[in-house]
Amino acid sequence: MSEGKRTQPLLSVNDIHVYYGAIHAIKGVSFEVYQDEIVTLIGANGAGKSTTLNTITGLLRPKQGSITLKGENVTTLPSHKMISRGIALCPEGRRIFQQMTVRENLEMGGYTRQAGEIAASIEEMFTRFPRLKEREKQIAGTLSGGEQQMLAMARALMSKPNLLMLDEPSMGLAPILVEQIFSIIQELHGAGVTILLVEQNAQMALSVADRAYVLETGHITMEGKADELLHNDDVRRAYLGS
Amino acid sequence: MIFLDNLVNGISLGSIYAIIALGYTMVYGIAKMLNFAHGDVIMMGAYIAFCALQYWNLPPFLALVVAMLACTVMGVVIEGLAYRPLRQAASLAVLITAIGMSYLLQNLALMIWGANPKSFPSSMISIPTISLFGGQLKIAGATLVTILANIVIMVALTLFTSKTKTGKAMRCVSEDRGAASLMGINVNRTISITFAIGSALAAVAGILLCSSYPTLQPTTGSMPGIKAFTAAVFGGIGSIPGAMLGGLLLGVIEIFGKAYISTELGDAIVFAVLIIVLLVKPAGLLGKTVREKV
């Protein structure tokens, strides 16, 4: 993948600036994601990682800059149209529909697909996440944190995305669950899903990713191959605590 | 038998409150705003049905359809013109706009139909009064239709929100607008549909209200609107069964309060009960307080 830059990127973020009212949260961020990569954005709390993902999906609008998907400008596309372009976001804090059942959550994940295809996809999700099968009729708000994360990922996968964006999938989970989530990410990647991963757990993120970008207070300060960044002294000091 | 008489009247009035409260609660649940113009859409619906019966000589069923269609269009237009541009604005701005819309509709009615009250034609519901227990309990046709309509609407709405794709999308938007749009749900369109349904129900409520209480004037919708809003809060605003329960209880309490305690204090009793319920259960009778899980 490292030399894939000659081909057209799947997703390209070009010099975007995003504001929350008067606060300039993203100050000219640019990066690319190529087909079949795992790319990670790492950085401290408040660096602008989630803001970047929310801007890509159209939940926030950049004041400047553009976002292109396979060469098509999607900067002003409404967020509900992004999913049919093959982009799914598994948002920070999971944001599953707490008052709906597990099965209904999955159905909503397949909202844009034909009714006939949804049942088969739900079965696929139950094979990948057997715990969800056990909880099928349960109200999602009663699931444990780890189960909710799995549901959020399965719900995002229900649209059969080409690019899956994961926002802090390990947040608040026990170490054993974090391992599980990351092995699922690798499985999905093996199944042909391109992944853009935002993480505070830089160690885990860098160990599964192909390439990485370091985000600091709205700027990209470093980029490169994930294993190189994993051994970079500055990165180790700032994000890996060694 | 007076007790049963009062109970039936209470359920009938409560059914009207419940149908109006559904409009408040659905719009609140999905658009997160209090549409204080809802009561006036009811009044407009009643006027349109009045015109259809009196001036255009339409049969009752067609009058109902015309009133429902007109109110649906009215609701969608009000939402699109007045509320949608304020989607990102402070909730106070939306609330004030809704109050303004309420007065706009009242004045519009005043302009078109004048200030003199109209007598709503009894030909709308021509079912005869039913006598039970050898004539000791009489149930008016309008009362019967009101109670039945309430049951049908309740069942239909419950099925709609639990079984259909659009209904489920409404529940998603109600819970988390951002997450809903990530699923591919068009939030604006879903809110429009909610206004359409709420306003169509307002037309039904207006016709039922004026069939039981036939004085029709531009302020006809105000008091029932406020009572129904109270009913929605009472039952737990945002909850469809809550609006039903709140509406029915409010109607029964109001009628009993007036019959057994004091006619003058009837409304005060209703609101006193509301205050007590909210002190004990701030989310309303069936309102949910959702806790976040980490």
PDB file of N, CA and C in Angstrom, chain B residues 170-254:
ATOM      1  N   MET B 170     -38.315   7.477  12.430  1.00  0.00           N
ATOM      2  CA  MET B 170     -38.745   8.537  13.340  1.00  0.00           C
ATOM      3  C   MET B 170     -38.195   8.297  14.739  1.00  0.00           C
ATOM      4  N   ARG B 171     -38.229   7.041  15.174  1.00  0.00           N
ATOM      5  CA  ARG B 171     -37.691   6.742  16.514  1.00  0.00           C
ATOM      6  C   ARG B 171     -36.187   7.028  16.566  1.00  0.00           C
ATOM      7  N   CYS B 172     -35.481   6.724  15.470  1.00  0.00           N
ATOM      8  CA  CYS B 172     -34.036   6.999  15.428  1.00  0.00           C
ATOM      9  C   CYS B 172     -33.771   8.495  15.534  1.00  0.00           C
ATOM     10  N   VAL B 173     -34.503   9.276  14.746  1.00  0.00           N
ATOM     11  CA  VAL B 173     -34.296  10.728  14.752  1.00  0.00           C
ATOM     12  C   VAL B 173     -34.603  11.271  16.140  1.00  0.00           C
ATOM     13  N   SER B 174     -35.642  10.721  16.762  1.00  0.00           N
ATOM     14  CA  SER B 174     -36.020  11.156  18.094  1.00  0.00           C
ATOM     15  C   SER B 174     -34.886  10.900  19.093  1.00  0.00           C
ATOM     16  N   GLU B 175     -34.199   9.776  18.932  1.00  0.00           N
ATOM     17  CA  GLU B 175     -33.164   9.439  19.903  1.00  0.00           C
ATOM     18  C   GLU B 175     -31.837  10.144  19.641  1.00  0.00           C
ATOM     19  N   ASP B 176     -31.425  10.182  18.395  1.00  0.00           N
ATOM     20  CA  ASP B 176     -30.117  10.755  18.077  1.00  0.00           C
ATOM     21  C   ASP B 176     -30.105  11.171  16.609  1.00  0.00           C
ATOM     22  N   ARG B 177     -30.321  12.475  16.383  1.00  0.00           N
ATOM     23  CA  ARG B 177     -30.437  12.993  15.026  1.00  0.00           C
ATOM     24  C   ARG B 177     -29.181  12.716  14.197  1.00  0.00           C
ATOM     25  N   GLY B 178     -28.023  12.947  14.809  1.00  0.00           N
ATOM     26  CA  GLY B 178     -26.761  12.758  14.085  1.00  0.00           C
ATOM     27  C   GLY B 178     -26.576  11.302  13.690  1.00  0.00           C
ATOM     28  N   ALA B 179     -26.766  10.405  14.654  1.00  0.00           N
ATOM     29  CA  ALA B 179     -26.605   8.977  14.365  1.00  0.00           C
ATOM     30  C   ALA B 179     -27.617   8.551  13.303  1.00  0.00           C
ATOM     31  N   ALA B 180     -28.826   9.097  13.358  1.00  0.00           N
ATOM     32  CA  ALA B 180     -29.844   8.748  12.367  1.00  0.00           C
ATOM     33  C   ALA B 180     -29.376   9.139  10.972  1.00  0.00           C
ATOM     34  N   SER B 181     -28.791  10.327  10.837  1.00  0.00           N
ATOM     35  CA  SER B 181     -28.369  10.726   9.498  1.00  0.00           C
ATOM     36  C   SER B 181     -27.170   9.900   9.037  1.00  0.00           C
ATOM     37  N   LEU B 182     -26.372   9.400   9.974  1.00  0.00           N
ATOM     38  CA  LEU B 182     -25.280   8.491   9.588  1.00  0.00           C
ATOM     39  C   LEU B 182     -25.825   7.191   9.001  1.00  0.00           C
ATOM     40  N   MET B 183     -27.041   6.814   9.404  1.00  0.00           N
ATOM     41  CA  MET B 183     -27.666   5.594   8.870  1.00  0.00           C
ATOM     42  C   MET B 183     -28.220   5.837   7.466  1.00  0.00           C
ATOM     43  N   GLY B 184     -28.253   7.095   7.055  1.00  0.00           N
ATOM     44  CA  GLY B 184     -28.829   7.420   5.741  1.00  0.00           C
ATOM     45  C   GLY B 184     -30.247   7.956   5.846  1.00  0.00           C
ATOM     46  N   ILE B 185     -30.691   8.237   7.076  1.00  0.00           N
ATOM     47  CA  ILE B 185     -32.050   8.765   7.252  1.00  0.00           C
ATOM     48  C   ILE B 185     -32.040  10.273   6.991  1.00  0.00           C
ATOM     49  N   ASN B 186     -32.958  10.727   6.153  1.00  0.00           N
ATOM     50  CA  ASN B 186     -33.078  12.151   5.865  1.00  0.00           C
ATOM     51  C   ASN B 186     -33.859  12.806   7.016  1.00  0.00           C
ATOM     52  N   VAL B 187     -33.131  13.510   7.879  1.00  0.00           N
ATOM     53  CA  VAL B 187     -33.727  14.037   9.109  1.00  0.00           C
ATOM     54  C   VAL B 187     -34.815  15.071   8.794  1.00  0.00           C
ATOM     55  N   ASN B 188     -34.537  15.977   7.854  1.00  0.00           N
ATOM     56  CA  ASN B 188     -35.529  16.998   7.512  1.00  0.00           C
ATOM     57  C   ASN B 188     -36.819  16.381   7.004  1.00  0.00           C
ATOM     58  N   ARG B 189     -36.682  15.367   6.156  1.00  0.00           N
ATOM     59  CA  ARG B 189     -37.872  14.735   5.609  1.00  0.00           C
ATOM     60  C   ARG B 189     -38.659  14.024   6.715  1.00  0.00           C
ATOM     61  N   THR B 190     -37.935  13.389   7.628  1.00  0.00           N
ATOM     62  CA  THR B 190     -38.594  12.690   8.734  1.00  0.00           C
ATOM     63  C   THR B 190     -39.369  13.679   9.600  1.00  0.00           C
ATOM     64  N   ILE B 191     -38.779  14.851   9.843  1.00  0.00           N
ATOM     65  CA  ILE B 191     -39.472  15.866  10.645  1.00  0.00           C
ATOM     66  C   ILE B 191     -40.718  16.356   9.900  1.00  0.00           C
ATOM     67  N   SER B 192     -40.611  16.529   8.576  1.00  0.00           N
ATOM     68  CA  SER B 192     -41.786  16.923   7.776  1.00  0.00           C
ATOM     69  C   SER B 192     -42.910  15.906   7.904  1.00  0.00           C
ATOM     70  N   ILE B 193     -42.548  14.630   7.819  1.00  0.00           N
ATOM     71  CA  ILE B 193     -43.564  13.574   7.928  1.00  0.00           C
ATOM     72  C   ILE B 193     -44.240  13.635   9.298  1.00  0.00           C
ATOM     73  N   THR B 194     -43.433  13.905  10.329  1.00  0.00           N
ATOM     74  CA  THR B 194     -43.991  14.005  11.677  1.00  0.00           C
ATOM     75  C   THR B 194     -45.018  15.137  11.762  1.00  0.00           C
ATOM     76  N   PHE B 195     -44.665  16.284  11.194  1.00  0.00           N
ATOM     77  CA  PHE B 195     -45.604  17.404  11.176  1.00  0.00           C
ATOM     78  C   PHE B 195     -46.852  17.042  10.376  1.00  0.00           C
ATOM     79  N   ALA B 196     -46.668  16.329   9.273  1.00  0.00           N
ATOM     80  CA  ALA B 196     -47.807  15.931   8.449  1.00  0.00           C
ATOM     81  C   ALA B 196     -48.769  15.063   9.253  1.00  0.00           C
ATOM     82  N   ILE B 197     -48.233  14.070   9.957  1.00  0.00           N
ATOM     83  CA  ILE B 197     -49.091  13.169  10.730  1.00  0.00           C
ATOM     84  C   ILE B 197     -49.758  13.929  11.875  1.00  0.00           C
ATOM     85  N   GLY B 198     -48.950  14.721  12.601  1.00  0.00           N
ATOM     86  CA  GLY B 198     -49.498  15.480  13.727  1.00  0.00           C
ATOM     87  C   GLY B 198     -50.611  16.413  13.283  1.00  0.00           C
ATOM     88  N   SER B 199     -50.446  17.052  12.126  1.00  0.00           N
ATOM     89  CA  SER B 199     -51.436  18.018  11.663  1.00  0.00           C
ATOM     90  C   SER B 199     -52.688  17.328  11.126  1.00  0.00           C
ATOM     91  N   ALA B 200     -52.520  16.165  10.494  1.00  0.00           N
ATOM     92  CA  ALA B 200     -53.693  15.409  10.049  1.00  0.00           C
ATOM     93  C   ALA B 200     -54.526  14.995  11.263  1.00  0.00           C
ATOM     94  N   LEU B 201     -53.821  14.586  12.331  1.00  0.00           N
ATOM     95  CA  LEU B 201     -54.533  14.232  13.569  1.00  0.00           C
ATOM     96  C   LEU B 201     -55.197  15.463  14.179  1.00  0.00           C
ATOM     97  N   ALA B 202     -54.572  16.627  14.003  1.00  0.00           N
ATOM     98  CA  ALA B 202     -55.167  17.864  14.518  1.00  0.00           C
ATOM     99  C   ALA B 202     -56.515  18.121  13.856  1.00  0.00           C
ATOM    100  N   ALA B 203     -56.593  17.837  12.549  1.00  0.00           N
ATOM    101  CA  ALA B 203     -57.869  18.024  11.850  1.00  0.00           C
ATOM    102  C   ALA B 203     -58.940  17.109  12.436  1.00  0.00           C
ATOM    103  N   VAL B 204     -58.555  15.856  12.685  1.00  0.00           N
ATOM    104  CA  VAL B 204     -59.501  14.910  13.300  1.00  0.00           C
ATOM    105  C   VAL B 204     -59.944  15.442  14.666  1.00  0.00           C
ATOM    106  N   ALA B 205     -58.955  15.900  15.457  1.00  0.00           N
ATOM    107  CA  ALA B 205     -59.269  16.403  16.792  1.00  0.00           C
ATOM    108  C   ALA B 205     -60.196  17.611  16.711  1.00  0.00           C
ATOM    109  N   GLY B 206     -59.946  18.493  15.749  1.00  0.00           N
ATOM    110  CA  GLY B 206     -60.776  19.686  15.603  1.00  0.00           C
ATOM    111  C   GLY B 206     -62.218  19.323  15.312  1.00  0.00           C
ATOM    112  N   ILE B 207     -62.410  18.357  14.420  1.00  0.00           N
ATOM    113  CA  ILE B 207     -63.768  17.940  14.066  1.00  0.00           C
ATOM    114  C   ILE B 207     -64.462  17.282  15.259  1.00  0.00           C
ATOM    115  N   LEU B 208     -63.729  16.420  15.967  1.00  0.00           N
ATOM    116  CA  LEU B 208     -64.325  15.750  17.133  1.00  0.00           C
ATOM    117  C   LEU B 208     -64.663  16.759  18.222  1.00  0.00           C
ATOM    118  N   LEU B 209     -63.732  17.687  18.436  1.00  0.00           N
ATOM    119  CA  LEU B 209     -63.944  18.710  19.467  1.00  0.00           C
ATOM    120  C   LEU B 209     -65.212  19.505  19.172  1.00  0.00           C
ATOM    121  N   CYS B 210     -65.336  19.958  17.909  1.00  0.00           N
ATOM    122  CA  CYS B 210     -66.480  20.799  17.563  1.00  0.00           C
ATOM    123  C   CYS B 210     -67.768  19.992  17.421  1.00  0.00           C
ATOM    124  N   SER B 211     -67.670  18.686  17.267  1.00  0.00           N
ATOM    125  CA  SER B 211     -68.880  17.867  17.248  1.00  0.00           C
ATOM    126  C   SER B 211     -69.460  17.750  18.644  1.00  0.00           C
ATOM    127  N   SER B 212     -68.584  17.748  19.668  1.00  0.00           N
ATOM    128  CA  SER B 212     -69.066  17.682  21.040  1.00  0.00           C
ATOM    129  C   SER B 212     -69.333  19.061  21.622  1.00  0.00           C
ATOM    130  N   TYR B 213     -68.489  20.041  21.244  1.00  0.00           N
ATOM    131  CA  TYR B 213     -68.630  21.411  21.757  1.00  0.00           C
ATOM    132  C   TYR B 213     -68.708  22.331  20.543  1.00  0.00           C
ATOM    133  N   PRO B 214     -69.922  22.543  19.987  1.00  0.00           N
ATOM    134  CA  PRO B 214     -70.037  23.069  18.619  1.00  0.00           C
ATOM    135  C   PRO B 214     -69.764  24.553  18.406  1.00  0.00           C
ATOM    136  N   THR B 215     -69.244  25.281  19.400  1.00  0.00           N
ATOM    137  CA  THR B 215     -68.963  26.696  19.160  1.00  0.00           C
ATOM    138  C   THR B 215     -67.592  26.844  18.504  1.00  0.00           C
ATOM    139  N   LEU B 216     -67.621  27.351  17.266  1.00  0.00           N
ATOM    140  CA  LEU B 216     -66.357  27.456  16.530  1.00  0.00           C
ATOM    141  C   LEU B 216     -65.990  28.923  16.344  1.00  0.00           C
ATOM    142  N   GLN B 217     -64.830  29.318  16.888  1.00  0.00           N
ATOM    143  CA  GLN B 217     -64.326  30.681  16.689  1.00  0.00           C
ATOM    144  C   GLN B 217     -62.803  30.624  16.600  1.00  0.00           C
ATOM    145  N   PRO B 218     -62.151  31.741  16.230  1.00  0.00           N
ATOM    146  CA  PRO B 218     -60.704  31.686  16.009  1.00  0.00           C
ATOM    147  C   PRO B 218     -59.884  31.250  17.228  1.00  0.00           C
ATOM    148  N   THR B 219     -60.436  31.377  18.433  1.00  0.00           N
ATOM    149  CA  THR B 219     -59.676  30.963  19.613  1.00  0.00           C
ATOM    150  C   THR B 219     -60.066  29.562  20.097  1.00  0.00           C
ATOM    151  N   THR B 220     -60.879  28.865  19.302  1.00  0.00           N
ATOM    152  CA  THR B 220     -61.361  27.547  19.711  1.00  0.00           C
ATOM    153  C   THR B 220     -60.230  26.572  20.063  1.00  0.00           C
ATOM    154  N   GLY B 221     -59.108  26.683  19.343  1.00  0.00           N
ATOM    155  CA  GLY B 221     -58.033  25.715  19.566  1.00  0.00           C
ATOM    156  C   GLY B 221     -57.138  26.034  20.748  1.00  0.00           C
ATOM    157  N   SER B 222     -57.192  27.258  21.267  1.00  0.00           N
ATOM    158  CA  SER B 222     -56.199  27.680  22.273  1.00  0.00           C
ATOM    159  C   SER B 222     -56.242  26.856  23.548  1.00  0.00           C
ATOM    160  N   MET B 223     -57.403  26.867  24.211  1.00  0.00           N
ATOM    161  CA  MET B 223     -57.488  26.183  25.503  1.00  0.00           C
ATOM    162  C   MET B 223     -57.292  24.671  25.367  1.00  0.00           C
ATOM    163  N   PRO B 224     -57.999  24.011  24.419  1.00  0.00           N
ATOM    164  CA  PRO B 224     -57.734  22.575  24.267  1.00  0.00           C
ATOM    165  C   PRO B 224     -56.268  22.311  23.924  1.00  0.00           C
ATOM    166  N   GLY B 225     -55.648  23.224  23.175  1.00  0.00           N
ATOM    167  CA  GLY B 225     -54.232  23.067  22.834  1.00  0.00           C
ATOM    168  C   GLY B 225     -53.368  23.066  24.074  1.00  0.00           C
ATOM    169  N   ILE B 226     -53.623  24.017  24.963  1.00  0.00           N
ATOM    170  CA  ILE B 226     -52.816  24.107  26.183  1.00  0.00           C
ATOM    171  C   ILE B 226     -53.087  22.906  27.095  1.00  0.00           C
ATOM    172  N   LYS B 227     -54.368  22.503  27.180  1.00  0.00           N
ATOM    173  CA  LYS B 227     -54.703  21.335  28.005  1.00  0.00           C
ATOM    174  C   LYS B 227     -54.010  20.089  27.455  1.00  0.00           C
ATOM    175  N   ALA B 228     -54.015  19.955  26.118  1.00  0.00           N
ATOM    176  CA  ALA B 228     -53.413  18.768  25.515  1.00  0.00           C
ATOM    177  C   ALA B 228     -51.910  18.785  25.700  1.00  0.00           C
ATOM    178  N   PHE B 229     -51.316  19.974  25.637  1.00  0.00           N
ATOM    179  CA  PHE B 229     -49.885  20.083  25.908  1.00  0.00           C
ATOM    180  C   PHE B 229     -49.611  19.616  27.336  1.00  0.00           C
ATOM    181  N   THR B 230     -50.472  20.061  28.261  1.00  0.00           N
ATOM    182  CA  THR B 230     -50.363  19.618  29.650  1.00  0.00           C
ATOM    183  C   THR B 230     -50.476  18.096  29.738  1.00  0.00           C
ATOM    184  N   ALA B 231     -51.425  17.551  28.963  1.00  0.00           N
ATOM    185  CA  ALA B 231     -51.618  16.096  28.966  1.00  0.00           C
ATOM    186  C   ALA B 231     -50.364  15.387  28.480  1.00  0.00           C
ATOM    187  N   ALA B 232     -49.720  15.961  27.457  1.00  0.00           N
ATOM    188  CA  ALA B 232     -48.509  15.338  26.919  1.00  0.00           C
ATOM    189  C   ALA B 232     -47.393  15.346  27.962  1.00  0.00           C
ATOM    190  N   VAL B 233     -47.268  16.452  28.699  1.00  0.00           N
ATOM    191  CA  VAL B 233     -46.243  16.534  29.742  1.00  0.00           C
ATOM    192  C   VAL B 233     -46.586  15.588  30.895  1.00  0.00           C
ATOM    193  N   PHE B 234     -47.859  15.558  31.240  1.00  0.00           N
ATOM    194  CA  PHE B 234     -48.400  14.699  32.276  1.00  0.00           C
ATOM    195  C   PHE B 234     -48.047  13.230  31.997  1.00  0.00           C
ATOM    196  N   GLY B 235     -48.257  12.791  30.776  1.00  0.00           N
ATOM    197  CA  GLY B 235     -47.994  11.401  30.419  1.00  0.00           C
ATOM    198  C   GLY B 235     -46.517  11.131  30.160  1.00  0.00           C
ATOM    199  N   GLY B 236     -45.733  12.169  29.954  1.00  0.00           N
ATOM    200  CA  GLY B 236     -44.318  11.997  29.629  1.00  0.00           C
ATOM    201  C   GLY B 236     -44.093  12.444  28.202  1.00  0.00           C
ATOM    202  N   ILE B 237     -43.661  13.687  28.008  1.00  0.00           N
ATOM    203  CA  ILE B 237     -43.609  14.217  26.647  1.00  0.00           C
ATOM    204  C   ILE B 237     -42.575  13.461  25.807  1.00  0.00           C
ATOM    205  N   GLY B 238     -42.961  13.169  24.580  1.00  0.00           N
ATOM    206  CA  GLY B 238     -42.120  12.352  23.705  1.00  0.00           C
ATOM    207  C   GLY B 238     -42.632  10.923  23.622  1.00  0.00           C
ATOM    208  N   SER B 239     -43.501  10.531  24.556  1.00  0.00           N
ATOM    209  CA  SER B 239     -44.002   9.159  24.582  1.00  0.00           C
ATOM    210  C   SER B 239     -45.428   9.099  24.018  1.00  0.00           C
ATOM    211  N   ILE B 240     -45.636   8.243  23.030  1.00  0.00           N
ATOM    212  CA  ILE B 240     -46.961   8.128  22.404  1.00  0.00           C
ATOM    213  C   ILE B 240     -47.992   7.529  23.375  1.00  0.00           C
ATOM    214  N   PRO B 241     -47.694   6.400  24.038  1.00  0.00           N
ATOM    215  CA  PRO B 241     -48.670   5.906  25.029  1.00  0.00           C
ATOM    216  C   PRO B 241     -48.866   6.913  26.166  1.00  0.00           C
ATOM    217  N   GLY B 242     -47.808   7.668  26.469  1.00  0.00           N
ATOM    218  CA  GLY B 242     -47.892   8.681  27.523  1.00  0.00           C
ATOM    219  C   GLY B 242     -48.911   9.751  27.170  1.00  0.00           C
ATOM    220  N   ALA B 243     -48.926  10.182  25.905  1.00  0.00           N
ATOM    221  CA  ALA B 243     -49.878  11.204  25.471  1.00  0.00           C
ATOM    222  C   ALA B 243     -51.306  10.682  25.604  1.00  0.00           C
ATOM    223  N   MET B 244     -51.488   9.403  25.250  1.00  0.00           N
ATOM    224  CA  MET B 244     -52.802   8.774  25.362  1.00  0.00           C
ATOM    225  C   MET B 244     -53.273   8.757  26.807  1.00  0.00           C
ATOM    226  N   LEU B 245     -52.413   8.221  27.664  1.00  0.00           N
ATOM    227  CA  LEU B 245     -52.760   8.095  29.075  1.00  0.00           C
ATOM    228  C   LEU B 245     -52.973   9.478  29.689  1.00  0.00           C
ATOM    229  N   GLY B 246     -52.058  10.394  29.401  1.00  0.00           N
ATOM    230  CA  GLY B 246     -52.157  11.745  29.940  1.00  0.00           C
ATOM    231  C   GLY B 246     -53.451  12.412  29.507  1.00  0.00           C
ATOM    232  N   GLY B 247     -53.789  12.277  28.237  1.00  0.00           N
ATOM    233  CA  GLY B 247     -55.002  12.893  27.704  1.00  0.00           C
ATOM    234  C   GLY B 247     -56.247  12.354  28.380  1.00  0.00           C
ATOM    235  N   LEU B 248     -56.327  11.017  28.454  1.00  0.00           N
ATOM    236  CA  LEU B 248     -57.513  10.398  29.060  1.00  0.00           C
ATOM    237  C   LEU B 248     -57.663  10.808  30.522  1.00  0.00           C
ATOM    238  N   LEU B 249     -56.549  10.734  31.279  1.00  0.00           N
ATOM    239  CA  LEU B 249     -56.613  11.083  32.702  1.00  0.00           C
ATOM    240  C   LEU B 249     -57.023  12.541  32.883  1.00  0.00           C
ATOM    241  N   LEU B 250     -56.428  13.394  32.053  1.00  0.00           N
ATOM    242  CA  LEU B 250     -56.728  14.821  32.168  1.00  0.00           C
ATOM    243  C   LEU B 250     -58.214  15.090  31.934  1.00  0.00           C
ATOM    244  N   GLY B 251     -58.766  14.439  30.900  1.00  0.00           N
ATOM    245  CA  GLY B 251     -60.184  14.625  30.593  1.00  0.00           C
ATOM    246  C   GLY B 251     -61.065  14.157  31.738  1.00  0.00           C
ATOM    247  N   VAL B 252     -60.741  12.982  32.275  1.00  0.00           N
ATOM    248  CA  VAL B 252     -61.546  12.420  33.360  1.00  0.00           C
ATOM    249  C   VAL B 252     -61.424  13.296  34.615  1.00  0.00           C
ATOM    250  N   ILE B 253     -60.193  13.708  34.934  1.00  0.00           N
ATOM    251  CA  ILE B 253     -59.994  14.548  36.122  1.00  0.00           C
ATOM    252  C   ILE B 253     -60.755  15.864  35.969  1.00  0.00           C
ATOM    253  N   GLU B 254     -60.693  16.429  34.766  1.00  0.00           N
ATOM    254  CA  GLU B 254     -61.365  17.715  34.550  1.00  0.00           C
ATOM    255  C   GLU B 254     -62.873  17.594  34.765  1.00  0.00           C
TER     256      GLU B 254
END
